[in-house]
Amino acid sequence: MKIYNTLTRQKETFVPIEPGKVKMYVCGPTVYNLIHIGNARPMIVFDTVRRYFEYKGYKVDYVSNFTDVDDKIIKEAILENKPAAEISEHYINECKKDMAGMNIEPATKNPRATQEISGMIDMIQTLIDTGHAYEKNGTVYYRTRSFPGYGKLSHKNIDDLEPGHRDEKHALKVDGAGEKEDPLDFVLWKPKKEGEPFWKSPWSEGRPGWHIECSVMARRYLGNTIDIHAGGEDLVFPHHENEIAQSEAANGVPFAHYWMHNAFLNINNKKMSKSLGNFFTVRDISRRYDLQVLRFFMLSAQYRSPINFSDELMESAKVGLDRIRTAVTHLNEILADAPDTPATPSEQEKLTEAGKFTEAFETAMDDDFNTADAITAVFELVRFANMNADEGSTKAFAGGLKEQILKLTGVLGIDAEIEEGLLDDAVEKLIEERQAARRAKNYKRADEIRDELAGKGIILEDTREGVRWKRA
Ligand code: AMP
Ligand code: ZN
């Protein structure tokens, strides 16, 4: 298995620290809002990476944090006139609902920054004791030039760095920045301002900087050295660079062997932003599509290529997913009446031949998780099944093909098997019929249809814009 490692800028063969195990840390969202479809990309991509490792027989320890202390959360708390903890709690719960809709496997552990403060204080103290950090008026700074490897992940030369830039994303700017020994130094702890949440520390009543939380949570739940650390490409600098500086200075060993970064999702070839009015939350999309379609769309590109979100591409993802589901539904129909006899010799040959699609799938995934090519292999398998299975097939044959489709789509986190007659098209036809019944004041029939759909796990929601539906 090869993984592109941002640290070495090369595809490298994956060698785990412990045979058969993968320790993986993925930077999670800051919870001050519903997650947007950009945030969904690393969630889906790295969940698929995890599933592929599991398919290959590894046990994966998957840790992903929630950043629940941050200037943006505090700002939102002031705006809504609620405690910051209530804001983050609310959005963590909403985020988990979206993740379930996108079929993200629950993490082994979802630590929250606010519950890890004492570990952060310990690590900051170690950094002070070893000369890697210093305190000025209640603020603690990391002495960036004290870490010889600084810049190795982002491939930046320390002398070319522009001081302080981009740290604004997570608003680590502090008053009196002039008190830093060096403009490159970054904040590990900062004193509270009036009305802000705070924790006691040896330096001041205050709160941690953003970078220290991931160093501490990765160490606590996975150990000093982990296999894979992942996140979106905007995190390479300064966040991950700073994590390396903190962890390696404090622990004295390499932090992560492989660093993986997903490219960005754009909308109609533009950066997604609220001010451009092209900003979608996962919740917005869930009102228009089954979130499995969003997942399938996200995996239609290799994770290191930018992906463009548009209505046309979502429609084509929906058509593609339907094609797979239709094939499985058809196989189920065949299976219902097929004779329960062993596969015939020619069927046996075909099943062996179909193995080449699994091989192609694995070759694609082994090459730095090329889900785009892996999906192509699934489509080819589906076409093969459509061409070769029919009413005359044995259970062993139709069942073998179905199992193979489900195995591969399962790695992608896609549910290919849905109840008979419940393809999107069928649902939409029933909804139309229900609307027609209501217009004709035939409420009995309208209710029957609602119940029939409910029985098959389809939930209807009447809104001003019409009827929306989703799978339970
Ligand atoms: P944040 O809450 O801003 O820290 O982001 C959480 C995760 O989402 C990080 O891994 C980001 O890199 C990632 N992310 C944010 N915006 C996008 C985007 N437009 N495309 C892909 N990943 C993104
Ligand atoms: Zn992080």
Coordinates of C-alpha atoms and ligand atoms in Angstrom, one line a residue:
M1 CA 0.0 0.0 0.0
K2 CA 1.4 3.4 -1.0
I3 CA 0.6 6.7 0.7
Y4 CA 1.6 10.1 -0.4
N5 CA 3.4 11.6 2.5
T6 CA 3.4 15.4 2.7
L7 CA 6.5 15.2 4.8
T8 CA 8.7 13.6 2.1
R9 CA 6.5 14.7 -0.9
Q10 CA 6.6 11.1 -2.1
K11 CA 4.4 8.1 -2.3
E12 CA 5.8 5.7 0.3
T13 CA 5.0 2.0 1.2
F14 CA 2.9 1.9 4.3
V15 CA 4.8 0.2 7.2
P16 CA 2.9 0.3 10.5
I17 CA 4.6 0.9 13.8
E18 CA 2.9 -2.2 15.2
P19 CA 2.1 -5.0 12.8
G20 CA -1.6 -5.2 12.0
K21 CA -2.4 -1.9 13.6
V22 CA -2.9 1.7 12.4
K23 CA -2.9 4.7 14.8
M24 CA -4.5 7.5 13.0
Y25 CA -5.4 11.1 14.1
V26 CA -7.6 13.4 12.0
C27 CA -8.0 17.1 12.9
G28 CA -11.7 17.7 13.5
P29 CA -14.0 20.7 13.1
T30 CA -14.3 23.8 15.2
V31 CA -17.9 23.6 16.4
Y32 CA -19.5 27.0 16.2
N33 CA -21.8 26.3 13.3
L34 CA -23.2 23.4 11.2
I35 CA -20.4 21.8 9.3
H36 CA -20.1 22.8 5.6
I37 CA -19.5 20.5 2.7
G38 CA -15.8 21.4 2.7
N39 CA -15.5 20.0 6.2
A40 CA -17.2 16.9 5.0
R41 CA -14.4 16.1 2.6
P42 CA -11.7 15.1 5.1
M43 CA -14.4 13.3 7.1
I44 CA -15.4 11.1 4.2
V45 CA -12.0 10.7 2.7
F46 CA -10.2 9.6 5.9
D47 CA -13.2 7.5 6.9
T48 CA -12.7 5.7 3.6
V49 CA -8.9 5.4 4.3
R50 CA -9.8 3.8 7.6
R51 CA -12.3 1.4 6.0
Y52 CA -9.8 0.3 3.5
F53 CA -7.2 -0.5 6.2
E54 CA -9.9 -2.5 8.0
Y55 CA -10.7 -4.3 4.8
K56 CA -7.1 -5.2 4.6
G57 CA -7.2 -6.7 8.0
Y58 CA -5.7 -3.9 10.1
K59 CA -7.2 -2.8 13.4
V60 CA -7.5 1.0 13.2
D61 CA -7.4 3.3 16.2
Y62 CA -9.1 6.4 14.8
V63 CA -9.0 9.5 16.8
S64 CA -10.6 12.8 15.7
N65 CA -11.1 15.8 17.9
F66 CA -13.7 18.5 18.3
T67 CA -12.2 22.0 18.8
D68 CA -14.7 23.3 21.3
V69 CA -12.7 26.3 22.6
D70 CA -11.9 29.0 20.1
D71 CA -12.6 32.7 19.4
K72 CA -15.3 31.8 16.8
I73 CA -17.2 29.8 19.4
I74 CA -16.9 32.6 21.9
K75 CA -18.1 35.1 19.3
E76 CA -21.1 32.9 18.5
A77 CA -21.9 32.5 22.2
I78 CA -21.9 36.3 22.6
L79 CA -24.2 36.6 19.5
E80 CA -26.6 34.0 20.8
N81 CA -26.3 35.1 24.4
K82 CA -25.5 31.6 25.6
P83 CA -22.6 30.0 27.3
A84 CA -19.8 28.9 24.9
A85 CA -20.1 25.3 26.2
E86 CA -23.8 25.2 25.2
I87 CA -22.9 26.4 21.7
S88 CA -20.2 23.8 21.2
E89 CA -22.3 21.0 22.7
H90 CA -25.1 21.8 20.4
Y91 CA -23.0 21.8 17.3
I92 CA -21.1 18.6 18.3
N93 CA -24.5 16.9 18.4
E94 CA -25.5 18.3 15.0
C95 CA -22.2 17.4 13.5
K96 CA -22.6 13.8 14.7
K97 CA -26.0 13.6 13.0
D98 CA -24.4 14.8 9.7
M99 CA -21.6 12.3 10.1
A100 CA -24.1 9.5 10.6
G101 CA -25.9 10.6 7.5
M102 CA -22.7 10.4 5.5
N103 CA -22.0 6.9 7.0
I104 CA -18.9 8.0 8.8
E105 CA -17.9 5.2 11.2
P106 CA -17.8 6.5 14.8
A107 CA -14.2 7.2 15.8
T108 CA -12.5 5.1 18.4
K109 CA -12.4 8.4 20.4
N110 CA -13.7 11.9 19.8
P111 CA -11.8 13.9 22.4
R112 CA -12.9 17.5 23.1
A113 CA -10.3 20.2 23.7
T114 CA -12.0 21.5 26.8
Q115 CA -11.7 18.1 28.5
E116 CA -8.0 17.9 27.9
I117 CA -6.8 21.1 29.5
S118 CA -4.7 19.5 32.2
G119 CA -2.8 17.5 29.6
M120 CA -2.1 20.7 27.7
I121 CA -0.9 22.4 30.8
D122 CA 1.5 19.5 31.4
M123 CA 2.9 19.6 27.9
I124 CA 3.3 23.4 27.9
Q125 CA 5.2 23.0 31.3
T126 CA 7.5 20.4 29.7
L127 CA 8.2 22.8 26.8
I128 CA 9.0 25.7 29.2
D129 CA 11.2 23.4 31.3
T130 CA 13.2 22.3 28.3
G131 CA 13.6 25.8 26.9
H132 CA 11.2 25.5 24.0
A133 CA 8.7 27.9 25.5
Y134 CA 8.6 31.0 27.6
E135 CA 6.0 33.0 29.5
K136 CA 5.4 36.8 29.2
N137 CA 2.7 38.5 31.2
G138 CA 0.5 35.4 31.5
T139 CA 0.9 34.4 27.8
V140 CA 3.1 31.4 26.9
Y141 CA 4.9 31.3 23.5
Y142 CA 6.6 28.5 21.7
R143 CA 10.2 29.5 20.8
T144 CA 10.0 28.5 17.2
R145 CA 13.7 28.7 16.4
S146 CA 14.5 26.4 19.3
F147 CA 13.1 23.5 17.2
P148 CA 15.7 22.6 14.5
G149 CA 13.2 20.8 12.2
Y150 CA 10.7 23.7 12.0
G151 CA 9.5 23.9 8.4
K152 CA 10.1 20.3 7.5
L153 CA 6.4 19.5 6.8
S154 CA 5.5 22.6 4.8
H155 CA 8.9 22.6 3.2
K156 CA 9.5 26.2 4.3
N157 CA 12.8 27.7 5.2
I158 CA 12.4 29.3 8.6
D159 CA 14.2 32.4 7.4
D160 CA 11.7 33.0 4.6
L161 CA 8.7 32.8 6.9
E162 CA 6.4 35.7 7.2
P163 CA 5.8 36.2 10.8
G164 CA 2.4 35.5 12.2
H165 CA 0.4 35.2 9.0
R166 CA -2.5 32.8 8.6
D167 CA -2.6 32.2 12.3
E168 CA -5.6 34.5 12.2
K169 CA -7.7 31.6 10.9
H170 CA -8.0 30.4 14.4
A171 CA -7.5 33.8 15.9
L172 CA -4.4 33.2 18.0
K173 CA -3.5 36.8 17.8
V174 CA -2.9 38.2 21.2
D175 CA -2.7 41.6 22.6
G176 CA 0.9 42.8 23.0
A177 CA 2.3 40.6 20.3
G178 CA 5.3 42.8 20.6
E179 CA 6.3 41.0 23.7
K180 CA 7.3 37.9 21.7
E181 CA 11.0 37.2 21.6
D182 CA 10.7 36.5 17.9
P183 CA 7.8 37.3 15.5
L184 CA 7.8 33.6 14.5
D185 CA 6.9 32.4 18.0
F186 CA 3.3 31.2 18.4
V187 CA 0.9 31.0 21.3
L188 CA 0.5 28.0 23.6
W189 CA -1.5 29.7 26.3
K190 CA -3.2 33.0 26.5
P191 CA -4.9 34.9 29.3
K192 CA -8.7 35.3 29.4
K193 CA -10.4 38.5 28.3
E194 CA -13.5 39.7 30.3
G195 CA -16.4 37.3 29.9
E196 CA -14.4 34.5 28.1
P197 CA -14.3 30.9 29.4
F198 CA -11.0 30.2 31.2
W199 CA -9.1 27.6 33.1
K200 CA -6.5 28.0 35.9
S201 CA -2.9 27.5 34.9
P202 CA 0.5 28.3 36.4
W203 CA 0.7 31.3 34.1
S204 CA -2.7 32.9 34.1
E205 CA -6.4 32.2 34.1
G206 CA -6.9 31.6 30.4
R207 CA -7.1 29.1 27.6
P208 CA -4.9 27.1 25.3
G209 CA -3.8 28.0 21.8
W210 CA -5.3 25.8 19.0
H211 CA -2.2 23.8 18.0
I212 CA -1.4 22.4 21.4
E213 CA -4.7 20.5 21.7
C214 CA -4.0 18.1 18.8
S215 CA -0.4 17.4 20.1
V216 CA -1.9 16.5 23.5
M217 CA -4.9 14.5 22.3
A218 CA -2.9 12.5 19.8
R219 CA -0.4 11.6 22.5
R220 CA -3.0 10.7 25.1
Y221 CA -5.1 8.5 22.9
L222 CA -2.5 7.1 20.5
G223 CA 1.0 7.5 21.9
N224 CA 4.1 9.5 21.3
T225 CA 4.5 8.4 17.7
I226 CA 1.5 7.7 15.5
D227 CA 1.2 6.2 12.1
I228 CA -0.9 8.7 10.2
H229 CA -1.9 12.3 10.9
A230 CA -4.4 13.8 8.5
G231 CA -6.4 16.9 7.7
G232 CA -7.2 19.4 5.0
E233 CA -4.3 20.9 3.1
D234 CA -4.8 24.3 4.7
L235 CA -3.7 22.7 8.0
V236 CA -0.1 21.9 6.8
F237 CA 1.0 25.4 7.8
P238 CA 1.0 26.5 10.5
H239 CA -1.2 24.1 12.3
H240 CA 0.6 20.8 11.6
E241 CA 4.0 22.4 11.4
N242 CA 3.4 23.7 14.9
E243 CA 2.0 20.4 16.2
I244 CA 5.3 18.7 15.1
A245 CA 7.4 21.4 16.8
Q246 CA 5.4 20.9 20.0
S247 CA 5.2 17.1 20.0
E248 CA 8.7 16.3 18.9
A249 CA 10.2 18.8 21.3
A250 CA 8.1 17.5 24.2
N251 CA 8.3 13.8 23.5
G252 CA 11.8 13.5 21.9
V253 CA 10.6 11.1 19.1
P254 CA 9.0 11.6 15.7
F255 CA 5.4 12.6 15.9
A256 CA 3.8 10.9 12.8
H257 CA 5.2 8.7 10.2
Y258 CA 2.8 9.7 7.4
W259 CA 1.1 13.0 6.9
M260 CA -2.0 13.0 4.6
H261 CA -3.7 16.1 3.4
N262 CA -6.9 16.4 1.3
A263 CA -7.2 19.1 -1.3
F264 CA -10.0 21.6 -1.1
L265 CA -13.6 21.4 -2.3
N266 CA -14.6 24.4 -4.5
I267 CA -18.1 25.4 -5.7
N268 CA -18.5 26.1 -9.4
N269 CA -14.8 26.5 -9.5
K270 CA -14.7 29.2 -6.9
K271 CA -13.6 29.0 -3.3
M272 CA -16.6 28.4 -1.1
S273 CA -17.3 31.4 1.1
K274 CA -20.2 33.0 2.8
S275 CA -19.6 36.4 1.3
L276 CA -19.7 34.9 -2.3
G277 CA -23.0 33.4 -1.4
N278 CA -21.9 29.9 -2.4
F279 CA -21.7 28.3 1.0
F280 CA -23.5 25.1 1.7
T281 CA -23.8 23.1 4.9
V282 CA -24.1 19.4 4.9
R283 CA -27.6 20.0 6.3
D284 CA -28.5 22.1 3.3
I285 CA -27.5 19.3 1.0
S286 CA -29.4 16.7 3.1
R287 CA -32.6 18.5 2.2
R288 CA -32.0 17.9 -1.5
Y289 CA -30.1 14.6 -1.6
D290 CA -29.6 11.4 0.3
L291 CA -26.2 12.1 2.0
Q292 CA -24.9 8.9 0.4
V293 CA -25.0 10.8 -2.8
L294 CA -22.7 13.5 -1.3
R295 CA -20.4 10.7 -0.1
F296 CA -20.3 9.1 -3.5
F297 CA -19.7 12.5 -5.1
M298 CA -16.8 13.2 -2.7
L299 CA -15.1 9.9 -3.5
S300 CA -15.4 10.4 -7.3
A301 CA -12.1 12.3 -7.1
Q302 CA -8.8 11.3 -5.7
Y303 CA -8.4 13.1 -2.4
R304 CA -5.4 15.1 -3.4
S305 CA -7.1 16.7 -6.4
P306 CA -9.3 19.6 -5.8
I307 CA -13.0 18.7 -6.3
N308 CA -15.6 21.0 -7.7
F309 CA -19.1 20.9 -6.3
S310 CA -21.9 21.6 -8.8
D311 CA -25.5 20.6 -9.4
E312 CA -24.5 18.7 -12.5
L313 CA -21.8 16.7 -10.7
M314 CA -24.2 15.9 -7.8
E315 CA -26.8 14.7 -10.4
S316 CA -24.2 12.5 -12.0
A317 CA -23.2 11.1 -8.7
K318 CA -26.8 10.3 -8.0
V319 CA -27.2 8.6 -11.3
G320 CA -24.0 6.6 -10.7
L321 CA -25.1 5.5 -7.3
D322 CA -28.6 4.5 -8.6
R323 CA -26.9 2.4 -11.3
I324 CA -25.1 0.4 -8.6
R325 CA -28.3 0.1 -6.4
T326 CA -30.4 -0.9 -9.4
A327 CA -27.9 -3.7 -10.2
V328 CA -28.1 -5.0 -6.6
T329 CA -31.9 -4.7 -6.6
H330 CA -32.0 -6.8 -9.8
L331 CA -29.7 -9.4 -8.3
N332 CA -32.1 -9.6 -5.3
E333 CA -35.0 -10.2 -7.7
I334 CA -33.0 -13.0 -9.4
L335 CA -32.1 -14.4 -6.0
A336 CA -35.7 -14.6 -4.9
D337 CA -36.5 -17.3 -7.5
A338 CA -33.1 -18.7 -8.3
P339 CA -32.5 -22.5 -7.8
D340 CA -30.4 -23.2 -4.8
T341 CA -27.8 -25.3 -6.7
P342 CA -24.1 -24.9 -7.0
A343 CA -22.8 -22.6 -9.6
T344 CA -22.5 -24.2 -13.0
P345 CA -19.0 -24.6 -14.5
S346 CA -19.5 -21.6 -16.8
E347 CA -20.8 -19.5 -13.9
Q348 CA -17.8 -20.6 -11.8
E349 CA -15.6 -19.4 -14.6
K350 CA -17.4 -16.1 -14.7
L351 CA -17.1 -15.6 -10.9
T352 CA -13.4 -16.2 -11.2
E353 CA -13.3 -13.7 -14.0
A354 CA -15.1 -11.1 -11.9
G355 CA -12.3 -11.3 -9.4
K356 CA -10.3 -9.0 -11.7
F357 CA -12.6 -6.1 -10.7
T358 CA -11.7 -6.6 -7.1
E359 CA -8.1 -6.7 -8.1
A360 CA -8.5 -3.5 -10.0
F361 CA -10.3 -1.9 -7.0
E362 CA -7.5 -2.9 -4.7
T363 CA -4.8 -1.7 -7.1
A364 CA -6.5 1.7 -7.2
M365 CA -6.8 1.9 -3.5
D366 CA -3.3 0.7 -2.9
D367 CA -2.1 3.6 -5.0
D368 CA -2.7 6.3 -2.4
F369 CA -6.4 5.6 -2.1
N370 CA -7.4 6.4 -5.6
T371 CA -11.2 6.2 -5.0
A372 CA -11.9 7.6 -8.5
D373 CA -10.3 4.5 -10.2
A374 CA -11.8 2.3 -7.5
I375 CA -15.3 3.5 -8.4
T376 CA -14.6 2.8 -12.0
A377 CA -13.8 -0.8 -11.0
V378 CA -17.1 -1.0 -9.2
F379 CA -19.0 0.3 -12.3
E380 CA -17.2 -2.4 -14.4
L381 CA -18.2 -5.1 -11.9
V382 CA -21.8 -3.8 -12.0
R383 CA -21.8 -3.9 -15.8
F384 CA -20.5 -7.4 -15.7
A385 CA -23.2 -8.5 -13.3
N386 CA -25.9 -6.8 -15.4
M387 CA -24.6 -8.6 -18.5
N388 CA -24.1 -12.1 -16.9
A389 CA -26.8 -12.6 -14.3
D390 CA -30.4 -13.3 -15.3
E391 CA -33.4 -15.4 -14.5
G392 CA -31.5 -18.5 -15.4
S393 CA -28.7 -17.9 -12.9
T394 CA -28.1 -20.0 -9.7
K395 CA -28.2 -18.5 -6.3
A396 CA -24.5 -19.2 -5.9
F397 CA -23.8 -17.1 -9.0
A398 CA -26.1 -14.2 -8.4
G399 CA -25.3 -14.2 -4.7
G400 CA -21.5 -14.3 -5.4
L401 CA -21.8 -11.2 -7.6
K402 CA -23.9 -9.4 -5.2
E403 CA -21.5 -10.1 -2.3
Q404 CA -18.6 -8.8 -4.4
I405 CA -20.4 -5.5 -5.1
L406 CA -21.4 -5.1 -1.5
K407 CA -17.9 -5.8 -0.3
L408 CA -16.4 -3.1 -2.5
T409 CA -19.1 -0.5 -1.9
G410 CA -18.8 -1.2 1.8
V411 CA -15.1 -0.1 1.7
L412 CA -16.3 3.1 0.2
G413 CA -19.0 3.4 2.9
I414 CA -21.7 3.3 0.4
D415 CA -24.9 1.3 1.1
A416 CA -25.6 -0.4 -2.2
E417 CA -28.4 -2.5 -1.0
I418 CA -31.7 -0.8 -0.4
E419 CA -35.1 -2.3 -0.1
E420 CA -36.7 -3.4 -3.3
G421 CA -38.6 -0.6 -5.1
L422 CA -36.9 2.0 -3.1
L423 CA -34.6 3.5 -5.6
D424 CA -34.8 7.3 -5.7
D425 CA -37.0 7.2 -8.8
A426 CA -39.6 4.9 -7.2
V427 CA -39.8 7.1 -4.1
E428 CA -40.2 10.2 -6.2
K429 CA -43.0 8.6 -8.2
L430 CA -44.9 7.6 -5.0
I431 CA -44.5 11.1 -3.7
E432 CA -46.0 12.5 -6.9
E433 CA -48.9 10.1 -6.6
R434 CA -49.4 11.2 -3.0
Q435 CA -49.4 14.9 -4.1
A436 CA -52.0 14.1 -6.8
A437 CA -54.1 12.2 -4.3
R438 CA -54.1 15.2 -2.0
R439 CA -55.0 17.6 -4.7
A440 CA -57.9 15.3 -5.5
K441 CA -58.8 15.4 -1.7
N442 CA -58.2 11.6 -1.6
Y443 CA -56.6 11.8 1.8
K444 CA -57.0 8.1 2.5
R445 CA -54.8 7.2 -0.5
A446 CA -52.3 10.0 0.4
D447 CA -52.0 8.6 4.0
E448 CA -51.6 5.1 2.6
I449 CA -48.7 6.2 0.5
R450 CA -47.1 8.1 3.4
D451 CA -47.4 4.9 5.5
E452 CA -46.0 2.7 2.8
L453 CA -43.0 4.9 2.4
A454 CA -42.5 5.1 6.2
G455 CA -42.6 1.4 6.4
K456 CA -39.7 1.3 3.9
G457 CA -37.7 3.9 5.9
I458 CA -38.6 7.0 3.8
I459 CA -39.4 10.0 5.8
L460 CA -41.4 12.8 4.2
E461 CA -41.3 16.4 5.2
D462 CA -43.9 18.9 3.9
T463 CA -42.3 22.3 3.4
R464 CA -43.2 25.5 1.8
E465 CA -41.1 24.6 -1.3
G466 CA -42.8 21.2 -1.6
V467 CA -42.2 17.7 -0.3
R468 CA -38.7 16.7 0.8
W469 CA -37.7 13.2 1.6
K470 CA -34.9 11.3 3.2
R471 CA -34.0 7.8 4.2
A472 CA -34.3 7.1 7.9
Ligands
AMP1 P1 -11.9 23.8 10.5 O1 -13.2 23.6 11.3 O2 -11.9 25.1 9.8 O3 -10.7 23.6 11.4 O4 -11.9 22.7 9.4 C1 -12.1 21.3 9.7 C2 -11.5 20.5 8.6 O5 -12.1 20.8 7.3 C3 -10.0 20.7 8.3 O6 -9.3 19.5 8.1 C4 -10.0 21.6 7.1 O7 -8.8 21.5 6.4 C5 -11.1 21.0 6.3 N1 -11.7 22.0 5.3 C6 -12.2 23.2 5.5 N2 -12.7 23.8 4.4 C7 -12.5 22.8 3.4 C8 -12.7 22.8 2.0 N3 -13.4 23.8 1.3 N4 -12.4 21.7 1.3 C9 -11.8 20.6 2.0 N5 -11.5 20.6 3.3 C10 -11.8 21.7 4.0
ZN2 ZN -5.2 19.5 14.7

